[in-house]
Amino acid sequence: VVAAPAAAPAPAPDEVADAADANGDGRIGDRDILRAVTAWVTGEDLPGTELSLDDADILLLIALWVTGQPV
């Protein structure tokens, strides 16, 4: 029996938010959310990272974008 490789642990929400904040201003802006949603839809890593976004990550980023809360 061959064991399946262990899945990589999911990144913490603060890791996702920090990675998505491309200009480092502490907020998810229009460009940040566009970049994140594009990566999520195409199934690619978030540009400049090795982070693959899942549905929960996108929901978090959308909430931060809409509310303007800091990352």
PDB file of N, CA, C and O in Angstrom:
ATOM      1  N   VAL A   1       0.848  -1.173   0.000  1.00  0.00           N
ATOM      2  CA  VAL A   1       0.000   0.000   0.000  1.00  0.00           C
ATOM      3  C   VAL A   1       0.891   1.232   0.000  1.00  0.00           C
ATOM      4  O   VAL A   1       1.804   1.340   0.805  1.00  0.00           O
ATOM      5  N   VAL A   2       0.599   2.133  -0.916  1.00  0.00           N
ATOM      6  CA  VAL A   2       1.366   3.368  -1.017  1.00  0.00           C
ATOM      7  C   VAL A   2       0.555   4.488  -0.385  1.00  0.00           C
ATOM      8  O   VAL A   2      -0.602   4.714  -0.746  1.00  0.00           O
ATOM      9  N   ALA A   3       1.167   5.166   0.554  1.00  0.00           N
ATOM     10  CA  ALA A   3       0.478   6.280   1.226  1.00  0.00           C
ATOM     11  C   ALA A   3       0.492   7.508   0.328  1.00  0.00           C
ATOM     12  O   ALA A   3       1.476   7.793  -0.358  1.00  0.00           O
ATOM     13  N   ALA A   4      -0.618   8.207   0.337  1.00  0.00           N
ATOM     14  CA  ALA A   4      -0.701   9.456  -0.424  1.00  0.00           C
ATOM     15  C   ALA A   4       0.142  10.514   0.271  1.00  0.00           C
ATOM     16  O   ALA A   4       0.255  10.518   1.493  1.00  0.00           O
ATOM     17  N   PRO A   5       0.763  11.394  -0.499  1.00  0.00           N
ATOM     18  CA  PRO A   5       1.560  12.445   0.132  1.00  0.00           C
ATOM     19  C   PRO A   5       0.663  13.348   0.983  1.00  0.00           C
ATOM     20  O   PRO A   5      -0.499  13.589   0.653  1.00  0.00           O
ATOM     21  N   ALA A   6       1.220  13.799   2.071  1.00  0.00           N
ATOM     22  CA  ALA A   6       0.461  14.682   2.961  1.00  0.00           C
ATOM     23  C   ALA A   6       0.207  16.016   2.272  1.00  0.00           C
ATOM     24  O   ALA A   6       1.078  16.550   1.586  1.00  0.00           O
ATOM     25  N   ALA A   7      -1.001  16.520   2.453  1.00  0.00           N
ATOM     26  CA  ALA A   7      -1.340  17.817   1.879  1.00  0.00           C
ATOM     27  C   ALA A   7      -0.628  18.916   2.656  1.00  0.00           C
ATOM     28  O   ALA A   7      -0.417  18.797   3.861  1.00  0.00           O
ATOM     29  N   ALA A   8      -0.252  19.943   1.953  1.00  0.00           N
ATOM     30  CA  ALA A   8       0.389  21.077   2.610  1.00  0.00           C
ATOM     31  C   ALA A   8      -0.616  21.737   3.543  1.00  0.00           C
ATOM     32  O   ALA A   8      -1.802  21.818   3.225  1.00  0.00           O
ATOM     33  N   PRO A   9      -0.153  22.184   4.701  1.00  0.00           N
ATOM     34  CA  PRO A   9      -1.096  22.831   5.612  1.00  0.00           C
ATOM     35  C   PRO A   9      -1.638  24.122   5.001  1.00  0.00           C
ATOM     36  O   PRO A   9      -0.939  24.813   4.261  1.00  0.00           O
ATOM     37  N   ALA A  10      -2.890  24.398   5.293  1.00  0.00           N
ATOM     38  CA  ALA A  10      -3.512  25.619   4.770  1.00  0.00           C
ATOM     39  C   ALA A  10      -2.864  26.835   5.434  1.00  0.00           C
ATOM     40  O   ALA A  10      -2.571  26.807   6.623  1.00  0.00           O
ATOM     41  N   PRO A  11      -2.635  27.882   4.650  1.00  0.00           N
ATOM     42  CA  PRO A  11      -2.045  29.083   5.244  1.00  0.00           C
ATOM     43  C   PRO A  11      -3.038  29.748   6.195  1.00  0.00           C
ATOM     44  O   PRO A  11      -4.250  29.656   6.021  1.00  0.00           O
ATOM     45  N   ALA A  12      -2.515  30.416   7.199  1.00  0.00           N
ATOM     46  CA  ALA A  12      -3.352  31.151   8.144  1.00  0.00           C
ATOM     47  C   ALA A  12      -3.963  32.358   7.436  1.00  0.00           C
ATOM     48  O   ALA A  12      -3.386  32.879   6.483  1.00  0.00           O
ATOM     49  N   PRO A  13      -5.154  32.795   7.890  1.00  0.00           N
ATOM     50  CA  PRO A  13      -5.796  33.953   7.247  1.00  0.00           C
ATOM     51  C   PRO A  13      -4.897  35.193   7.162  1.00  0.00           C
ATOM     52  O   PRO A  13      -4.911  35.893   6.153  1.00  0.00           O
ATOM     53  N   ASP A  14      -4.097  35.439   8.192  1.00  0.00           N
ATOM     54  CA  ASP A  14      -3.229  36.618   8.135  1.00  0.00           C
ATOM     55  C   ASP A  14      -2.137  36.458   7.080  1.00  0.00           C
ATOM     56  O   ASP A  14      -1.722  37.435   6.455  1.00  0.00           O
ATOM     57  N   GLU A  15      -1.686  35.227   6.849  1.00  0.00           N
ATOM     58  CA  GLU A  15      -0.708  34.975   5.786  1.00  0.00           C
ATOM     59  C   GLU A  15      -1.317  35.277   4.416  1.00  0.00           C
ATOM     60  O   GLU A  15      -0.658  35.863   3.553  1.00  0.00           O
ATOM     61  N   VAL A  16      -2.554  34.852   4.220  1.00  0.00           N
ATOM     62  CA  VAL A  16      -3.244  35.084   2.947  1.00  0.00           C
ATOM     63  C   VAL A  16      -3.422  36.583   2.724  1.00  0.00           C
ATOM     64  O   VAL A  16      -3.123  37.114   1.655  1.00  0.00           O
ATOM     65  N   ALA A  17      -3.909  37.281   3.747  1.00  0.00           N
ATOM     66  CA  ALA A  17      -4.144  38.721   3.622  1.00  0.00           C
ATOM     67  C   ALA A  17      -2.843  39.475   3.367  1.00  0.00           C
ATOM     68  O   ALA A  17      -2.792  40.356   2.505  1.00  0.00           O
ATOM     69  N   ASP A  18      -1.794  39.131   4.092  1.00  0.00           N
ATOM     70  CA  ASP A  18      -0.507  39.801   3.887  1.00  0.00           C
ATOM     71  C   ASP A  18       0.017  39.556   2.475  1.00  0.00           C
ATOM     72  O   ASP A  18       0.537  40.462   1.831  1.00  0.00           O
ATOM     73  N   ALA A  19      -0.108  38.328   1.992  1.00  0.00           N
ATOM     74  CA  ALA A  19       0.375  37.994   0.650  1.00  0.00           C
ATOM     75  C   ALA A  19      -0.417  38.729  -0.426  1.00  0.00           C
ATOM     76  O   ALA A  19       0.128  39.131  -1.448  1.00  0.00           O
ATOM     77  N   ALA A  20      -1.706  38.907  -0.190  1.00  0.00           N
ATOM     78  CA  ALA A  20      -2.554  39.573  -1.189  1.00  0.00           C
ATOM     79  C   ALA A  20      -2.351  41.082  -1.217  1.00  0.00           C
ATOM     80  O   ALA A  20      -2.651  41.726  -2.216  1.00  0.00           O
ATOM     81  N   ASP A  21      -1.825  41.653  -0.148  1.00  0.00           N
ATOM     82  CA  ASP A  21      -1.594  43.095  -0.066  1.00  0.00           C
ATOM     83  C   ASP A  21      -0.301  43.436  -0.801  1.00  0.00           C
ATOM     84  O   ASP A  21       0.756  43.608  -0.203  1.00  0.00           O
ATOM     85  N   ALA A  22      -0.401  43.546  -2.126  1.00  0.00           N
ATOM     86  CA  ALA A  22       0.783  43.690  -2.984  1.00  0.00           C
ATOM     87  C   ALA A  22       1.591  44.955  -2.713  1.00  0.00           C
ATOM     88  O   ALA A  22       2.813  44.940  -2.793  1.00  0.00           O
ATOM     89  N   ASN A  23       0.920  46.059  -2.389  1.00  0.00           N
ATOM     90  CA  ASN A  23       1.673  47.303  -2.188  1.00  0.00           C
ATOM     91  C   ASN A  23       2.030  47.539  -0.726  1.00  0.00           C
ATOM     92  O   ASN A  23       2.644  48.548  -0.398  1.00  0.00           O
ATOM     93  N   GLY A  24       1.636  46.637   0.157  1.00  0.00           N
ATOM     94  CA  GLY A  24       2.032  46.720   1.555  1.00  0.00           C
ATOM     95  C   GLY A  24       1.408  47.864   2.328  1.00  0.00           C
ATOM     96  O   GLY A  24       1.963  48.303   3.337  1.00  0.00           O
ATOM     97  N   ASP A  25       0.242  48.343   1.892  1.00  0.00           N
ATOM     98  CA  ASP A  25      -0.388  49.467   2.593  1.00  0.00           C
ATOM     99  C   ASP A  25      -1.285  49.031   3.741  1.00  0.00           C
ATOM    100  O   ASP A  25      -1.903  49.848   4.403  1.00  0.00           O
ATOM    101  N   GLY A  26      -1.368  47.715   3.991  1.00  0.00           N
ATOM    102  CA  GLY A  26      -2.152  47.214   5.102  1.00  0.00           C
ATOM    103  C   GLY A  26      -3.624  47.020   4.806  1.00  0.00           C
ATOM    104  O   GLY A  26      -4.415  46.733   5.697  1.00  0.00           O
ATOM    105  N   ARG A  27      -4.015  47.171   3.547  1.00  0.00           N
ATOM    106  CA  ARG A  27      -5.414  47.010   3.151  1.00  0.00           C
ATOM    107  C   ARG A  27      -5.478  46.240   1.833  1.00  0.00           C
ATOM    108  O   ARG A  27      -4.554  46.261   1.037  1.00  0.00           O
ATOM    109  N   ILE A  28      -6.622  45.585   1.598  1.00  0.00           N
ATOM    110  CA  ILE A  28      -6.873  44.924   0.316  1.00  0.00           C
ATOM    111  C   ILE A  28      -7.614  45.933  -0.555  1.00  0.00           C
ATOM    112  O   ILE A  28      -8.760  46.269  -0.293  1.00  0.00           O
ATOM    113  N   GLY A  29      -6.918  46.438  -1.559  1.00  0.00           N
ATOM    114  CA  GLY A  29      -7.504  47.424  -2.465  1.00  0.00           C
ATOM    115  C   GLY A  29      -8.011  46.785  -3.741  1.00  0.00           C
ATOM    116  O   GLY A  29      -7.983  45.561  -3.909  1.00  0.00           O
ATOM    117  N   ASP A  30      -8.469  47.639  -4.656  1.00  0.00           N
ATOM    118  CA  ASP A  30      -9.026  47.161  -5.925  1.00  0.00           C
ATOM    119  C   ASP A  30      -8.034  46.303  -6.703  1.00  0.00           C
ATOM    120  O   ASP A  30      -8.384  45.244  -7.214  1.00  0.00           O
ATOM    121  N   ARG A  31      -6.813  46.753  -6.813  1.00  0.00           N
ATOM    122  CA  ARG A  31      -5.811  45.983  -7.574  1.00  0.00           C
ATOM    123  C   ARG A  31      -5.490  44.663  -6.888  1.00  0.00           C
ATOM    124  O   ARG A  31      -5.285  43.647  -7.549  1.00  0.00           O
ATOM    125  N   ASP A  32      -5.433  44.708  -5.556  1.00  0.00           N
ATOM    126  CA  ASP A  32      -5.138  43.478  -4.806  1.00  0.00           C
ATOM    127  C   ASP A  32      -6.223  42.429  -5.031  1.00  0.00           C
ATOM    128  O   ASP A  32      -5.921  41.259  -5.259  1.00  0.00           O
ATOM    129  N   ILE A  33      -7.490  42.832  -4.947  1.00  0.00           N
ATOM    130  CA  ILE A  33      -8.575  41.871  -5.093  1.00  0.00           C
ATOM    131  C   ILE A  33      -8.659  41.357  -6.524  1.00  0.00           C
ATOM    132  O   ILE A  33      -8.897  40.173  -6.755  1.00  0.00           O
ATOM    133  N   LEU A  34      -8.416  42.220  -7.499  1.00  0.00           N
ATOM    134  CA  LEU A  34      -8.412  41.781  -8.892  1.00  0.00           C
ATOM    135  C   LEU A  34      -7.316  40.748  -9.124  1.00  0.00           C
ATOM    136  O   LEU A  34      -7.537  39.716  -9.758  1.00  0.00           O
ATOM    137  N   ARG A  35      -6.152  40.997  -8.591  1.00  0.00           N
ATOM    138  CA  ARG A  35      -5.020  40.084  -8.715  1.00  0.00           C
ATOM    139  C   ARG A  35      -5.347  38.741  -8.052  1.00  0.00           C
ATOM    140  O   ARG A  35      -5.080  37.673  -8.606  1.00  0.00           O
ATOM    141  N   ALA A  36      -5.948  38.795  -6.863  1.00  0.00           N
ATOM    142  CA  ALA A  36      -6.272  37.568  -6.132  1.00  0.00           C
ATOM    143  C   ALA A  36      -7.372  36.769  -6.832  1.00  0.00           C
ATOM    144  O   ALA A  36      -7.254  35.546  -6.984  1.00  0.00           O
ATOM    145  N   VAL A  37      -8.426  37.438  -7.262  1.00  0.00           N
ATOM    146  CA  VAL A  37      -9.530  36.741  -7.927  1.00  0.00           C
ATOM    147  C   VAL A  37      -9.059  36.139  -9.249  1.00  0.00           C
ATOM    148  O   VAL A  37      -9.425  35.010  -9.591  1.00  0.00           O
ATOM    149  N   THR A  38      -8.227  36.857  -9.977  1.00  0.00           N
ATOM    150  CA  THR A  38      -7.692  36.333 -11.238  1.00  0.00           C
ATOM    151  C   THR A  38      -6.891  35.060 -10.994  1.00  0.00           C
ATOM    152  O   THR A  38      -7.057  34.060 -11.703  1.00  0.00           O
ATOM    153  N   ALA A  39      -6.035  35.068  -9.976  1.00  0.00           N
ATOM    154  CA  ALA A  39      -5.240  33.875  -9.652  1.00  0.00           C
ATOM    155  C   ALA A  39      -6.144  32.725  -9.239  1.00  0.00           C
ATOM    156  O   ALA A  39      -5.940  31.577  -9.649  1.00  0.00           O
ATOM    157  N   TRP A  40      -7.166  33.024  -8.450  1.00  0.00           N
ATOM    158  CA  TRP A  40      -8.099  31.991  -7.981  1.00  0.00           C
ATOM    159  C   TRP A  40      -8.867  31.373  -9.147  1.00  0.00           C
ATOM    160  O   TRP A  40      -8.981  30.158  -9.252  1.00  0.00           O
ATOM    161  N   VAL A  41      -9.375  32.218 -10.049  1.00  0.00           N
ATOM    162  CA  VAL A  41     -10.165  31.730 -11.191  1.00  0.00           C
ATOM    163  C   VAL A  41      -9.301  30.891 -12.134  1.00  0.00           C
ATOM    164  O   VAL A  41      -9.740  29.858 -12.635  1.00  0.00           O
ATOM    165  N   THR A  42      -8.073  31.331 -12.372  1.00  0.00           N
ATOM    166  CA  THR A  42      -7.199  30.608 -13.299  1.00  0.00           C
ATOM    167  C   THR A  42      -6.506  29.419 -12.645  1.00  0.00           C
ATOM    168  O   THR A  42      -5.860  28.626 -13.335  1.00  0.00           O
ATOM    169  N   GLY A  43      -6.608  29.305 -11.326  1.00  0.00           N
ATOM    170  CA  GLY A  43      -5.971  28.194 -10.627  1.00  0.00           C
ATOM    171  C   GLY A  43      -4.473  28.351 -10.486  1.00  0.00           C
ATOM    172  O   GLY A  43      -3.764  27.377 -10.233  1.00  0.00           O
ATOM    173  N   GLU A  44      -3.988  29.561 -10.602  1.00  0.00           N
ATOM    174  CA  GLU A  44      -2.550  29.822 -10.475  1.00  0.00           C
ATOM    175  C   GLU A  44      -2.243  30.318  -9.068  1.00  0.00           C
ATOM    176  O   GLU A  44      -3.136  30.739  -8.326  1.00  0.00           O
ATOM    177  N   ASP A  45      -0.960  30.310  -8.725  1.00  0.00           N
ATOM    178  CA  ASP A  45      -0.542  30.876  -7.446  1.00  0.00           C
ATOM    179  C   ASP A  45      -0.727  32.387  -7.490  1.00  0.00           C
ATOM    180  O   ASP A  45      -0.665  33.011  -8.563  1.00  0.00           O
ATOM    181  N   LEU A  46      -0.936  32.966  -6.330  1.00  0.00           N
ATOM    182  CA  LEU A  46      -1.000  34.413  -6.217  1.00  0.00           C
ATOM    183  C   LEU A  46       0.324  34.965  -6.723  1.00  0.00           C
ATOM    184  O   LEU A  46       1.387  34.512  -6.292  1.00  0.00           O
ATOM    185  N   PRO A  47       0.312  35.897  -7.688  1.00  0.00           N
ATOM    186  CA  PRO A  47       1.570  36.392  -8.265  1.00  0.00           C
ATOM    187  C   PRO A  47       2.573  36.834  -7.202  1.00  0.00           C
ATOM    188  O   PRO A  47       2.220  37.495  -6.221  1.00  0.00           O
ATOM    189  N   GLY A  48       3.796  36.407  -7.387  1.00  0.00           N
ATOM    190  CA  GLY A  48       4.873  36.747  -6.467  1.00  0.00           C
ATOM    191  C   GLY A  48       4.924  35.876  -5.228  1.00  0.00           C
ATOM    192  O   GLY A  48       5.709  36.118  -4.321  1.00  0.00           O
ATOM    193  N   THR A  49       4.067  34.841  -5.178  1.00  0.00           N
ATOM    194  CA  THR A  49       4.036  33.938  -4.030  1.00  0.00           C
ATOM    195  C   THR A  49       3.941  32.502  -4.517  1.00  0.00           C
ATOM    196  O   THR A  49       3.795  32.258  -5.706  1.00  0.00           O
ATOM    197  N   GLU A  50       3.976  31.586  -3.580  1.00  0.00           N
ATOM    198  CA  GLU A  50       3.713  30.182  -3.878  1.00  0.00           C
ATOM    199  C   GLU A  50       2.408  29.786  -3.205  1.00  0.00           C
ATOM    200  O   GLU A  50       2.220  28.646  -2.800  1.00  0.00           O
ATOM    201  N   LEU A  51       1.490  30.748  -3.116  1.00  0.00           N
ATOM    202  CA  LEU A  51       0.232  30.569  -2.408  1.00  0.00           C
ATOM    203  C   LEU A  51      -0.899  30.349  -3.393  1.00  0.00           C
ATOM    204  O   LEU A  51      -1.176  31.192  -4.237  1.00  0.00           O
ATOM    205  N   SER A  52      -1.544  29.192  -3.285  1.00  0.00           N
ATOM    206  CA  SER A  52      -2.708  28.882  -4.096  1.00  0.00           C
ATOM    207  C   SER A  52      -3.942  29.188  -3.261  1.00  0.00           C
ATOM    208  O   SER A  52      -4.083  28.690  -2.141  1.00  0.00           O
ATOM    209  N   LEU A  53      -4.825  30.017  -3.776  1.00  0.00           N
ATOM    210  CA  LEU A  53      -5.992  30.467  -3.026  1.00  0.00           C
ATOM    211  C   LEU A  53      -7.165  29.510  -3.188  1.00  0.00           C
ATOM    212  O   LEU A  53      -7.440  29.038  -4.284  1.00  0.00           O
ATOM    213  N   ASP A  54      -7.865  29.256  -2.087  1.00  0.00           N
ATOM    214  CA  ASP A  54      -9.083  28.445  -2.164  1.00  0.00           C
ATOM    215  C   ASP A  54     -10.294  29.349  -1.924  1.00  0.00           C
ATOM    216  O   ASP A  54     -10.150  30.564  -1.746  1.00  0.00           O
ATOM    217  N   ASP A  55     -11.472  28.754  -1.916  1.00  0.00           N
ATOM    218  CA  ASP A  55     -12.704  29.537  -1.773  1.00  0.00           C
ATOM    219  C   ASP A  55     -12.721  30.353  -0.480  1.00  0.00           C
ATOM    220  O   ASP A  55     -13.130  31.517  -0.474  1.00  0.00           O
ATOM    221  N   ALA A  56     -12.293  29.757   0.613  1.00  0.00           N
ATOM    222  CA  ALA A  56     -12.288  30.459   1.899  1.00  0.00           C
ATOM    223  C   ALA A  56     -11.340  31.655   1.871  1.00  0.00           C
ATOM    224  O   ALA A  56     -11.649  32.714   2.435  1.00  0.00           O
ATOM    225  N   ASP A  57     -10.196  31.495   1.202  1.00  0.00           N
ATOM    226  CA  ASP A  57      -9.242  32.604   1.087  1.00  0.00           C
ATOM    227  C   ASP A  57      -9.857  33.772   0.330  1.00  0.00           C
ATOM    228  O   ASP A  57      -9.728  34.933   0.737  1.00  0.00           O
ATOM    229  N   ILE A  58     -10.546  33.469  -0.768  1.00  0.00           N
ATOM    230  CA  ILE A  58     -11.174  34.524  -1.570  1.00  0.00           C
ATOM    231  C   ILE A  58     -12.273  35.217  -0.777  1.00  0.00           C
ATOM    232  O   ILE A  58     -12.394  36.449  -0.809  1.00  0.00           O
ATOM    233  N   LEU A  59     -13.065  34.459  -0.044  1.00  0.00           N
ATOM    234  CA  LEU A  59     -14.106  35.078   0.779  1.00  0.00           C
ATOM    235  C   LEU A  59     -13.507  36.004   1.823  1.00  0.00           C
ATOM    236  O   LEU A  59     -14.028  37.099   2.069  1.00  0.00           O
ATOM    237  N   LEU A  60     -12.410  35.604   2.434  1.00  0.00           N
ATOM    238  CA  LEU A  60     -11.715  36.451   3.397  1.00  0.00           C
ATOM    239  C   LEU A  60     -11.249  37.744   2.738  1.00  0.00           C
ATOM    240  O   LEU A  60     -11.468  38.839   3.254  1.00  0.00           O
ATOM    241  N   LEU A  61     -10.612  37.615   1.579  1.00  0.00           N
ATOM    242  CA  LEU A  61     -10.077  38.800   0.896  1.00  0.00           C
ATOM    243  C   LEU A  61     -11.194  39.730   0.428  1.00  0.00           C
ATOM    244  O   LEU A  61     -11.071  40.958   0.523  1.00  0.00           O
ATOM    245  N   ILE A  62     -12.291  39.168  -0.050  1.00  0.00           N
ATOM    246  CA  ILE A  62     -13.433  40.000  -0.459  1.00  0.00           C
ATOM    247  C   ILE A  62     -13.986  40.748   0.752  1.00  0.00           C
ATOM    248  O   ILE A  62     -14.289  41.937   0.671  1.00  0.00           O
ATOM    249  N   ALA A  63     -14.105  40.069   1.885  1.00  0.00           N
ATOM    250  CA  ALA A  63     -14.606  40.731   3.097  1.00  0.00           C
ATOM    251  C   ALA A  63     -13.683  41.879   3.512  1.00  0.00           C
ATOM    252  O   ALA A  63     -14.154  42.961   3.881  1.00  0.00           O
ATOM    253  N   LEU A  64     -12.377  41.659   3.450  1.00  0.00           N
ATOM    254  CA  LEU A  64     -11.431  42.725   3.795  1.00  0.00           C
ATOM    255  C   LEU A  64     -11.513  43.880   2.811  1.00  0.00           C
ATOM    256  O   LEU A  64     -11.426  45.046   3.194  1.00  0.00           O
ATOM    257  N   TRP A  65     -11.706  43.556   1.553  1.00  0.00           N
ATOM    258  CA  TRP A  65     -11.803  44.583   0.500  1.00  0.00           C
ATOM    259  C   TRP A  65     -13.059  45.419   0.691  1.00  0.00           C
ATOM    260  O   TRP A  65     -13.023  46.648   0.663  1.00  0.00           O
ATOM    261  N   VAL A  66     -14.198  44.758   0.891  1.00  0.00           N
ATOM    262  CA  VAL A  66     -15.472  45.458   1.018  1.00  0.00           C
ATOM    263  C   VAL A  66     -15.534  46.315   2.282  1.00  0.00           C
ATOM    264  O   VAL A  66     -15.985  47.447   2.257  1.00  0.00           O
ATOM    265  N   THR A  67     -15.054  45.765   3.390  1.00  0.00           N
ATOM    266  CA  THR A  67     -15.149  46.479   4.669  1.00  0.00           C
ATOM    267  C   THR A  67     -14.028  47.477   4.882  1.00  0.00           C
ATOM    268  O   THR A  67     -14.154  48.381   5.714  1.00  0.00           O
ATOM    269  N   GLY A  68     -12.936  47.315   4.158  1.00  0.00           N
ATOM    270  CA  GLY A  68     -11.790  48.212   4.345  1.00  0.00           C
ATOM    271  C   GLY A  68     -11.004  47.934   5.606  1.00  0.00           C
ATOM    272  O   GLY A  68     -10.165  48.736   6.012  1.00  0.00           O
ATOM    273  N   GLN A  69     -11.270  46.788   6.229  1.00  0.00           N
ATOM    274  CA  GLN A  69     -10.527  46.441   7.446  1.00  0.00           C
ATOM    275  C   GLN A  69      -9.057  46.196   7.111  1.00  0.00           C
ATOM    276  O   GLN A  69      -8.733  45.710   6.026  1.00  0.00           O
ATOM    277  N   PRO A  70      -8.172  46.512   8.042  1.00  0.00           N
ATOM    278  CA  PRO A  70      -6.743  46.247   7.801  1.00  0.00           C
ATOM    279  C   PRO A  70      -6.467  44.758   7.757  1.00  0.00           C
ATOM    280  O   PRO A  70      -7.194  43.968   8.357  1.00  0.00           O
ATOM    281  N   VAL A  71      -5.406  44.397   7.051  1.00  0.00           N
ATOM    282  CA  VAL A  71      -5.008  42.994   6.955  1.00  0.00           C
ATOM    283  C   VAL A  71      -4.256  42.592   8.194  1.00  0.00           C
ATOM    284  O   VAL A  71      -3.813  43.384   8.946  1.00  0.00           O
TER     285      VAL A  71
END
